[in-house]
XYZ file of C-alpha atoms in Angstrom:
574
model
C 125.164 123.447 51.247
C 123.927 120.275 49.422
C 121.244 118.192 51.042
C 122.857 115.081 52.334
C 121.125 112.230 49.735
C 121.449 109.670 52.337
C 119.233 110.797 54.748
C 115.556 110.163 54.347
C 113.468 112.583 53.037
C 111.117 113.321 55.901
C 111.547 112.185 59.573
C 109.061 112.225 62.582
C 109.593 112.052 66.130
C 107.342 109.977 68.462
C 105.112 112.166 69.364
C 104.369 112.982 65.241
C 103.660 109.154 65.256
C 101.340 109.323 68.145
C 99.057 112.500 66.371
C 99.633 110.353 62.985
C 98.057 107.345 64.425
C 95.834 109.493 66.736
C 97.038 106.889 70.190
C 98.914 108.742 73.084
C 102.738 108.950 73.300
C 103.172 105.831 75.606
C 101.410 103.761 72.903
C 104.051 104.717 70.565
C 106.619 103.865 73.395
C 104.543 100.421 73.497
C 105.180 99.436 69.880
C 108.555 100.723 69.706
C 108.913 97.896 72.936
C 106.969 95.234 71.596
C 107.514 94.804 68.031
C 110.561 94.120 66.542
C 109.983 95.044 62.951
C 109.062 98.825 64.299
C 111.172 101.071 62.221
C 114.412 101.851 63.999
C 115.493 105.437 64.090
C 116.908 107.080 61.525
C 118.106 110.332 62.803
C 117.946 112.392 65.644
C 119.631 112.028 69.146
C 119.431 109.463 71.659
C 117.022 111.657 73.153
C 114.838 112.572 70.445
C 115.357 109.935 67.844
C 113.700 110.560 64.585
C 111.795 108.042 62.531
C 111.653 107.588 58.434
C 108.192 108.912 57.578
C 107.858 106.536 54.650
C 108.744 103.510 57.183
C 106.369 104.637 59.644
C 103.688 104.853 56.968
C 104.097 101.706 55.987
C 104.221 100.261 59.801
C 100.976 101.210 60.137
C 99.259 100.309 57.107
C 100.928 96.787 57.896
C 99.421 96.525 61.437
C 95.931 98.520 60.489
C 96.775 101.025 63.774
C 95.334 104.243 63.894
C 92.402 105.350 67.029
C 92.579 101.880 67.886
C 90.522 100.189 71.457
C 92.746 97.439 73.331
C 91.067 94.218 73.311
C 90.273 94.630 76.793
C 88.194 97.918 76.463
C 84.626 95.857 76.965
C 86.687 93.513 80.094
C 87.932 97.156 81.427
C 84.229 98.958 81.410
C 82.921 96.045 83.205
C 85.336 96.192 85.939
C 85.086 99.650 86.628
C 81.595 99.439 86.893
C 82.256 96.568 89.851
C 85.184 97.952 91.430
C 84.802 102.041 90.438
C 88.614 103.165 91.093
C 90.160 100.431 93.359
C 92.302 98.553 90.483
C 94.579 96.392 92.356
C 91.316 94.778 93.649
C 90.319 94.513 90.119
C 93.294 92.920 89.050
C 93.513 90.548 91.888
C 89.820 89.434 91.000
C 91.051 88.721 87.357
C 94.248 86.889 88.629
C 92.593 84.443 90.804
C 89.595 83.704 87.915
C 92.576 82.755 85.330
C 94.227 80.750 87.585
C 90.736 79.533 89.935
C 91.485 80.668 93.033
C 89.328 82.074 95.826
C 89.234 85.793 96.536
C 86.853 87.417 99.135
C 85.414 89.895 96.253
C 85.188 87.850 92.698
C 84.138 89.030 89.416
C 80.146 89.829 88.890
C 79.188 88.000 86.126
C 79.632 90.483 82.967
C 83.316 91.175 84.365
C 83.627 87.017 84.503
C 81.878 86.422 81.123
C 84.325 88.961 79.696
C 87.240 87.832 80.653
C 86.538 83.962 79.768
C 85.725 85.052 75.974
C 89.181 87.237 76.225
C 91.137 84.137 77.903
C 89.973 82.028 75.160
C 91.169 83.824 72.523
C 94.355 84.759 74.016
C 97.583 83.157 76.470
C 96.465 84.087 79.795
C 100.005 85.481 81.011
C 99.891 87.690 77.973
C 96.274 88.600 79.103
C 97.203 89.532 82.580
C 100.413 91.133 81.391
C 98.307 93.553 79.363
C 96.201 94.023 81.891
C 98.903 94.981 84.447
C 100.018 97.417 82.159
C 96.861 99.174 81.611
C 96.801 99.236 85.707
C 100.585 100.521 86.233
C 99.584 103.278 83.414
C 96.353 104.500 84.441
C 97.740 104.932 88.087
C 100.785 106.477 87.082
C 97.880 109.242 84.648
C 95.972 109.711 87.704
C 98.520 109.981 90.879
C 97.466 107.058 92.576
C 99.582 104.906 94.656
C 103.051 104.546 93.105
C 104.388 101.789 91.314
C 107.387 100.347 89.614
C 107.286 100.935 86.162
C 107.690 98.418 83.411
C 109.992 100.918 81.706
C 111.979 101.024 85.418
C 111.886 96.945 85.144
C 113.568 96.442 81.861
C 116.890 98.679 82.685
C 117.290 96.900 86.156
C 116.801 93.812 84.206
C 119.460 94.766 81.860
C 122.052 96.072 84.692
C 121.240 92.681 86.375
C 121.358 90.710 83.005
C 124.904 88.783 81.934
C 128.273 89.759 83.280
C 128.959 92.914 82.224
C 131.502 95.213 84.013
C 129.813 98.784 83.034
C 126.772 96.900 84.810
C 128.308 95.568 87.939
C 127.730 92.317 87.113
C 129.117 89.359 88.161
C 129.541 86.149 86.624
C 127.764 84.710 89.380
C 124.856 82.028 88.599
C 121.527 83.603 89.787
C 119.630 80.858 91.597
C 117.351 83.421 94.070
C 116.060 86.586 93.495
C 114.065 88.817 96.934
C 112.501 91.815 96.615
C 111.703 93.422 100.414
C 109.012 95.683 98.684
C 107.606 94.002 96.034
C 104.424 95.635 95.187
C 102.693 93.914 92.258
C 106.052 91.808 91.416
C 107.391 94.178 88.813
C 111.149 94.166 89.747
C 110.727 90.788 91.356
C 109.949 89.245 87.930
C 112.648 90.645 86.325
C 113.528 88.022 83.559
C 116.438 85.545 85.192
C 115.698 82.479 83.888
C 115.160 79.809 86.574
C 115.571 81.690 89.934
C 113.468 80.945 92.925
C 111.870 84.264 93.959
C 110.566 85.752 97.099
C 108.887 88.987 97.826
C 107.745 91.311 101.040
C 104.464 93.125 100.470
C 102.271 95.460 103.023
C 99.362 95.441 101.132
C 97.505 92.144 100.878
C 95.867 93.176 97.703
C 98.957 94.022 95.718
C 101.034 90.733 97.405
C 97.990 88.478 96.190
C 98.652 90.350 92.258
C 102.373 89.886 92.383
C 101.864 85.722 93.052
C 99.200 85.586 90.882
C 101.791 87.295 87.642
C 104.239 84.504 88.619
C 101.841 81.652 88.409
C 100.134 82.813 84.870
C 104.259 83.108 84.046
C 105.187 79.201 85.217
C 107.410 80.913 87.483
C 108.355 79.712 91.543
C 107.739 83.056 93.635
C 107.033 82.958 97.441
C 105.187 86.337 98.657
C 104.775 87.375 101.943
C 102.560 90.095 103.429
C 103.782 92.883 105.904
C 106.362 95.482 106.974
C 110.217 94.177 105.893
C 111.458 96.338 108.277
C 109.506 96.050 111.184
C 108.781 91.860 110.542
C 111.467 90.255 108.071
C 109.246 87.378 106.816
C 112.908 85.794 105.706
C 115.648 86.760 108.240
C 117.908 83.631 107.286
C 117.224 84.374 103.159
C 120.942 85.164 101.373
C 119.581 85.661 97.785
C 122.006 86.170 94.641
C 120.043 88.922 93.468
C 118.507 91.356 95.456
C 116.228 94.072 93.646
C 114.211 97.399 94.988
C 112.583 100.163 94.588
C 111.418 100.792 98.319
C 108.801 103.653 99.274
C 110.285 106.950 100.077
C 110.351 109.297 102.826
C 108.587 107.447 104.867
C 109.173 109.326 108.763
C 107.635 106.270 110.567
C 109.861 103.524 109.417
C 110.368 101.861 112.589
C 113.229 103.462 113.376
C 113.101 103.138 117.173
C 112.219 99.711 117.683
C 114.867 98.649 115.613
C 117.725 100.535 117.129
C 119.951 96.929 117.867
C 119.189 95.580 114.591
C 121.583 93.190 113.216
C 121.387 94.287 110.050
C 122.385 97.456 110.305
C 126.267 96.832 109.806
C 126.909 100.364 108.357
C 124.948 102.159 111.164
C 121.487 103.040 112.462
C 120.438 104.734 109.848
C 118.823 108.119 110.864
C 115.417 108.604 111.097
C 115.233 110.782 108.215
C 116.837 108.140 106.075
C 114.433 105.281 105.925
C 116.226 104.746 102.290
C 118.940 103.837 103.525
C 117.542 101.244 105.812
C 116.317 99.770 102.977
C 120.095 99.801 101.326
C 121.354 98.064 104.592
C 118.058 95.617 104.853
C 118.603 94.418 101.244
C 122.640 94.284 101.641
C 122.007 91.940 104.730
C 119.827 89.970 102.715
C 122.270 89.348 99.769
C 124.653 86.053 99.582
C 128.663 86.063 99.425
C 129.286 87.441 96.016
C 125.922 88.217 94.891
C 124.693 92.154 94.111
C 121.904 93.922 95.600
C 120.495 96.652 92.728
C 117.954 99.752 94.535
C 116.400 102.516 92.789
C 116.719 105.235 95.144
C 116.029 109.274 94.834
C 118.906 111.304 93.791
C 119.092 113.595 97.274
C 120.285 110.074 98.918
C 123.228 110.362 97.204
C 124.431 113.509 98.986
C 122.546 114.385 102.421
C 124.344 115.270 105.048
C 122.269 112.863 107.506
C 123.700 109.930 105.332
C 127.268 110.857 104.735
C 128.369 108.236 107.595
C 126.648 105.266 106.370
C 127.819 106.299 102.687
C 131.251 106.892 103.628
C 131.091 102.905 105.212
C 129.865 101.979 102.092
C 132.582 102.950 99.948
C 135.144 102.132 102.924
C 133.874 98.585 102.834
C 133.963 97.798 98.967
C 130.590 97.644 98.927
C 129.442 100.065 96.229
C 130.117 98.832 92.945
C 128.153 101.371 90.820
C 125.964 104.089 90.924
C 123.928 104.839 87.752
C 121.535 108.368 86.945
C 118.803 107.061 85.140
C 116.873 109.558 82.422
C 113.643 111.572 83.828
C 110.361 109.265 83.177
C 110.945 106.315 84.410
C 108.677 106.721 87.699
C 104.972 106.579 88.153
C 104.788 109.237 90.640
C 107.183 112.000 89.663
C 109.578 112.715 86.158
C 112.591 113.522 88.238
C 115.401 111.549 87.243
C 116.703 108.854 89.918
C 119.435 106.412 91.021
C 120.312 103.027 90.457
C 123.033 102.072 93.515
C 124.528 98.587 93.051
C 125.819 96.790 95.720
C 127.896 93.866 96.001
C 128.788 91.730 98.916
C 132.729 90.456 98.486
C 132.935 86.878 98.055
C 135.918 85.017 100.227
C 138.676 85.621 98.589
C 137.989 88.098 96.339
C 140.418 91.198 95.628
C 139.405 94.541 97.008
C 137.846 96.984 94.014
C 139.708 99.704 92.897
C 137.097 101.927 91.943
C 133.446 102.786 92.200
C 132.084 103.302 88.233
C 129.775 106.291 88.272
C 127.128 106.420 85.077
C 125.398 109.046 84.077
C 122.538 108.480 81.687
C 120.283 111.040 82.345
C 120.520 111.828 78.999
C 119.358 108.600 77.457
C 115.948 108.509 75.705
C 113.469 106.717 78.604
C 110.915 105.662 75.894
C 113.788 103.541 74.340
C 115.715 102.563 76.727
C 115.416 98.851 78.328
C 114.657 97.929 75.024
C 117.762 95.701 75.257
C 121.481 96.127 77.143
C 122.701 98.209 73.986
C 120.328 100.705 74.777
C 121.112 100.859 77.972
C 124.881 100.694 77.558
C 126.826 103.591 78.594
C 128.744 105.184 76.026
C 132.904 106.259 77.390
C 132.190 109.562 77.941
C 128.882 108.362 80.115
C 131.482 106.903 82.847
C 133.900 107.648 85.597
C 136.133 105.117 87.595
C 136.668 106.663 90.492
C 139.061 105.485 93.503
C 137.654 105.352 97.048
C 139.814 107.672 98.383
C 138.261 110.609 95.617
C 134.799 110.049 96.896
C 135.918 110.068 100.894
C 136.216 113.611 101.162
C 133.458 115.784 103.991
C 130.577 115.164 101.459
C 131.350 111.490 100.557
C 128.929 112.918 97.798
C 127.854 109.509 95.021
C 126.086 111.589 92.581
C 127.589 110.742 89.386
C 127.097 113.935 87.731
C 130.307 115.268 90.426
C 132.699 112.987 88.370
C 131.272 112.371 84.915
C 131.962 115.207 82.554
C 129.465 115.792 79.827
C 131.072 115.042 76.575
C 130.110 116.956 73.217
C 132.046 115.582 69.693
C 131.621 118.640 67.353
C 129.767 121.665 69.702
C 129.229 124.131 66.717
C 127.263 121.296 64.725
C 125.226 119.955 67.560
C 124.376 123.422 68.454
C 123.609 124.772 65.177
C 121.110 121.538 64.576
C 119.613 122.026 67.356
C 118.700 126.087 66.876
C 117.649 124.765 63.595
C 115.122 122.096 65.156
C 114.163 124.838 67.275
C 113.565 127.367 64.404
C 111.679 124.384 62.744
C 108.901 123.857 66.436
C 108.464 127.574 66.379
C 106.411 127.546 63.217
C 105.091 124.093 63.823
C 104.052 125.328 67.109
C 102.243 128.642 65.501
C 100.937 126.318 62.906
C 99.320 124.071 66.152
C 97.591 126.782 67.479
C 93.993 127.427 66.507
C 92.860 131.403 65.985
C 89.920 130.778 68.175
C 87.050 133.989 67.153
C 85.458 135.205 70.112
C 82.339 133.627 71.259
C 79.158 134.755 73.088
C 80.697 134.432 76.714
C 79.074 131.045 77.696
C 77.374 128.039 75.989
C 73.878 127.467 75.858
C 73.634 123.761 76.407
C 71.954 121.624 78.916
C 74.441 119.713 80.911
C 75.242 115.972 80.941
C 77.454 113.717 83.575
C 80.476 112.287 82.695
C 79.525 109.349 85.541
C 75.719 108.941 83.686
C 77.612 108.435 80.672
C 79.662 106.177 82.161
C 77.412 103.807 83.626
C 75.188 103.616 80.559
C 77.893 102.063 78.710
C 78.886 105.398 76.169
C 81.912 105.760 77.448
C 85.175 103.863 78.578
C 87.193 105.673 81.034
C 90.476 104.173 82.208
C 92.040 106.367 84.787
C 91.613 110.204 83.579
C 91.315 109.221 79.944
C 88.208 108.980 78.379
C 86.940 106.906 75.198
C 83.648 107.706 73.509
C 82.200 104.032 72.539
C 79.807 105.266 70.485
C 79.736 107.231 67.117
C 77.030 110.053 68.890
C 79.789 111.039 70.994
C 83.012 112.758 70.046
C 86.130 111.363 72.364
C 88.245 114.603 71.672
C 85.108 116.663 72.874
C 84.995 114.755 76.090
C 88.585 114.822 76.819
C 88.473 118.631 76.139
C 85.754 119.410 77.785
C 86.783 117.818 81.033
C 89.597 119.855 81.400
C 87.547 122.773 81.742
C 88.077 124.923 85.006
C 84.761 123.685 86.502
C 85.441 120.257 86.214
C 89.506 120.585 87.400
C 88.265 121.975 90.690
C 85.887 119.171 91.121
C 88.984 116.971 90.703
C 91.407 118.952 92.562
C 92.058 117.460 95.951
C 93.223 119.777 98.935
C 96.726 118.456 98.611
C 96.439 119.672 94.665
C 96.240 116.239 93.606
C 94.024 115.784 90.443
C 92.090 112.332 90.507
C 89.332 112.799 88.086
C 85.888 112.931 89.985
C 83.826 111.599 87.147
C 80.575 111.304 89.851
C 80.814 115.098 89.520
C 81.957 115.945 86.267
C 79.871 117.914 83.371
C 79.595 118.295 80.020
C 77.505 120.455 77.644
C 75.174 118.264 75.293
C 75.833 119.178 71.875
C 74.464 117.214 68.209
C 77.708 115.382 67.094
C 78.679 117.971 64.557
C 79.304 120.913 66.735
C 80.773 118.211 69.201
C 83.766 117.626 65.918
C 84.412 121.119 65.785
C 85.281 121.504 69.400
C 86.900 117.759 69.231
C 89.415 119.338 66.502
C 90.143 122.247 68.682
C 91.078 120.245 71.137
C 93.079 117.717 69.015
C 95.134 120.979 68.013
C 95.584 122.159 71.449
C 96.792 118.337 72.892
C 98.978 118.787 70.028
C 100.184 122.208 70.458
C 100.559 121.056 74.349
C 103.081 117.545 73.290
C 105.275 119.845 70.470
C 105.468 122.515 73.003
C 106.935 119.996 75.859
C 109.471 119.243 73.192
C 110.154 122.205 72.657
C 111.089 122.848 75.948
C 113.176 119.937 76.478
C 114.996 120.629 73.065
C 115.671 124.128 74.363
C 116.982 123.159 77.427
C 119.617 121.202 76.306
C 120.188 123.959 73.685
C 120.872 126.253 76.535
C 122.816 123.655 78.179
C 125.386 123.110 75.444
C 125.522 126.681 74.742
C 126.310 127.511 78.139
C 129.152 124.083 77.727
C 130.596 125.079 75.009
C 130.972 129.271 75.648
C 132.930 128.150 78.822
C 135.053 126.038 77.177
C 136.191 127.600 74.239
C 134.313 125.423 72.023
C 131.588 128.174 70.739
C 132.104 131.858 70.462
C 130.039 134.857 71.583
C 128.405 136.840 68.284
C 130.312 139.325 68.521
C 133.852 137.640 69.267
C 132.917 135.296 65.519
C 133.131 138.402 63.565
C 136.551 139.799 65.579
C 138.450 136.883 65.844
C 137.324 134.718 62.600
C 135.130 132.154 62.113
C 135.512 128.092 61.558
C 133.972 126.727 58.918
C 130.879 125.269 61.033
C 130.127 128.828 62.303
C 130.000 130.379 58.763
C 127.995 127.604 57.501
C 125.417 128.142 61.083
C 125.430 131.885 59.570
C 124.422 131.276 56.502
């Protein structure tokens, strides 16, 4: 078969990028988000999207990448030696400096010196932007608290962006925006131009961070501290946006102080569904004609404690969409979950027809949110379904019951994808170090990670270490401190890992033998990022297979050379 001339001559995926440059797989993610002129893909699916090599090359010649420090590496050392782990505090400390307010624990003076020779050089909001991002990502590496993406914020942006009917969106001018569970002010910053904004916070720390964001951003936000539930700071607010992404499972919600709530029209929701509290809190809270958007787990959708208050929902009009978003979108799992949007009917307006199920759990999560195209569900992504389908003993809204995966040419897609497959086996094999066998154990004195640390050789941000000085390999550190030793140090009873670097130990080494094990362990991270795409490739090998045998569209082996084969097969043969 001749080589198709148009396609380019060697193509990378994003994680080739990330060893190329030698930054992490969310930086790539990064630049794909914030520069424009980053190449645009040039094969590849929507969930594996494949980049010109040539074009890449020449990206990063342009923009001098490669192991590169943010600019805030020397601001970041100095404010995890004041604050060890407790970021938000950090951040809050930053916030009020930039904008001089008051806080009861203010930057020492390297942390302050730092960040008023960074704040002269650069915009402020962009400043504390970066910052915030460095916070969300390092929590989200080390299973802190969770948080709303920024990844999560663009695609509820973009469903809550300009009228758009795949999007439930109205046409409706957006003068107010509340979020009952703001957190840092991620979702309630989502870009509306002009809106007044008000947010609910528990935590004082994180409330204080999400005011401070909309200050540096010339933006009106009132934020409020305590439990929405349990103490509505703004029982009379009717906003025309309403956006959430509310804590989960959470037993103690308040349930039975609140039994004679007004708000809950639907139903008292039952105490195992505090989510749906939330659904009916931010539904009472949202104006005549004006949508309410929640990211919610995907189980809501279908449990049998809920089926009353869903079937309500869908009785009432009120559900205008519900949308599966792709895996990796949340800081504290990679499940995939929901995006219900809610509308409350305007006087006067007709009664919908239909509840549009999406299902884009297929869409590529570093990409999307880049912009509403990205986001935009293709046909065969979507399923207008009547009331009366959904009403049934389950009232079941996951869209996966009513969209039906669509494939355009099965033989083709399958047969590239056992190729690509074929291709990761010997890149994998390749990956892998032979390793000789050694002496049993290494005859090194041993150094602390925290020593290192506090004498200013090293930068750690979350569980990622950087070596900040040329004695010290960062590869070898990284490697190193996954040893078994050190993982049980930072292995809570729970089976959390938060990285205990008061307790964690190293072997001392001269900085050649420290390269050798730093390129074993580049190879291994390596081996470890190909072989997760690997797997996710496969699966949706399997998946198709398994698609397309049912329906007719792919043959068994033996049933090709009974019954004849198409053209496609013959050509997968060969």
């Amino acid at each position: 078969m001749a080589a198709d001339e148009s396609a380019p001559a060697a193509v990378v995926t994003a994680a080739e990028i990330a060893r190329l440059a030698g930054v992490t797989r969310a930086a790539v993610s990064n630049w794909r988000r914030r520069h424009p002129d980053f190449p645009r893909p040039a094969a590849g699916t929507a969930t594996s999207p494949l980049f010109a090599l040539t074009e890449v090359q020449q990206w990063l010649d342009r923009q001098g990448k490669g192991r590169e420090t943010s600019t805030e590496v020397d601001l970041g050392h100095e404010l995890r030696a004041q604050y060890g782990d407790d970021l938000l505090t950090a951040l809050g400390a930053v916030g009020a400096q930039l904008l001089g307010t008051a806080v009861e624990q203010p930057l020492a003076e390297p942390a302050a010196a730092a960040l008023t020779a960074l704040s002269a050089e650069r915009d402020a909001h962009a400043l504390y932007a970066d910052l915030v991002e460095r916070c969300i990502a390092s929590t989200t590496r080390s299973g802190g608290e969770p948080m709303t993406t920024l990844a999560l914020e663009r695609i509820v942006a973009a469903f809550a962006g300009p009228a758009n009917d795949a999007a439930g969106a109205s046409d409706r001018t957006i003068g107010t925006v509340y979020d009952p569970a703001c957190g840092i002010g991620t979702l309630l910053l989502t870009a509306v131009p002009g809106a007044d904004r008000y947010g609910q916070e528990l935590n004082p720390a994180t409330a204080a961070i999400a005011e401070f964001r909309a200050r540096l951003d010339g933006r009106t936000a009132t934020v409020a501290c305590g439990d929405s539930l349990r103490k509505d700071a703004f029982p009379d607010l009717r906003a025309d946006l309403v956006v959430c992404d509310p804590p989960v499972g959470v037993a103690d919600w308040g349930r039975d102080d609140l039994l004679l709530d007004p708000r809950w029209e639907l139903g008292v929701p039952p105490r195992s569904e505090s989510e749906l509290a939330w659904v009916q809190h931010c539904y009472a809270h949202t104006a005549p004609g004006g949508r309410a958007l929640l990211v919610l787990p995907s189980s809501v959708a279908y449990r049998k404690a809920g089926r009353r208050i869903r079937a309500e929902l869908v009785r009432r009009g009120l559900l205008a969409s519900v949308v599966v978003l792709p895996p990796g979108l949340m800081s504290s799992h990679s499940q995939p979950v929901h995006l219900w949007i809610l509308r409350r009917p305007a006087q006067g307006d007709p009664a919908p027809t239909h509840i549009r199920m999406i299902d884009l759990s297929t869409a590529d999560s570093d990409g999307i949110g880049l912009g509403m195209k990205d986001c935009a569900p293709t046909p065969e992504q979507i399923a207008d379904v009547p009331p009366i389908d959904i009403l049934d003993d389950d009232v079941d809204l996951s869209p996966s019951r009513y969209v039906t995966p669509h494939h355009g040419d099965y033989p083709v897609e399958y047969a590239a994808l056992r190729d690509r497959i074929q291709s990761l086996a010997q890149d994998l094999l390749d990956l892998l170090p032979v390793l000789p066998a050694g002496p049993g154990r290494i005859e090194a004195a041993p150094m602390g990670l925290g020593d290192l640390v506090r004498g200013g050789l090293v930068d750690l941000d979350g569980t990622v270490p950087t070596s900040r000085t040329d004695q010290l390999d960062t590869d070898y550190l990284r490697g190193f401190l996954r040893s078994a030793a050190n993982a049980r140090r930072s292995t809570t009873a729970s089976g959390t890992f938060r990285l205990n670097a008061g307790s964690a130990q190293l072997p001392q080494m001269e900085v050649g033998r420290q390269r050798e094990y730093g390129e074993a362990f580049r190879r291994l991270a390596a081996f470890e990022e190909l072989l997760r795409e690997a797997a996710a490739i496969g699966g949706r090998a399997s998946a198709l297979a398994y698609d397309g045998l049912t329906k007719g569209a792919l043959l068994p082996p033996a049933a090709s050379t009974s019954s004849g084969m198409s053209e496609s097969q013959e050509a997968q043969e060969k």
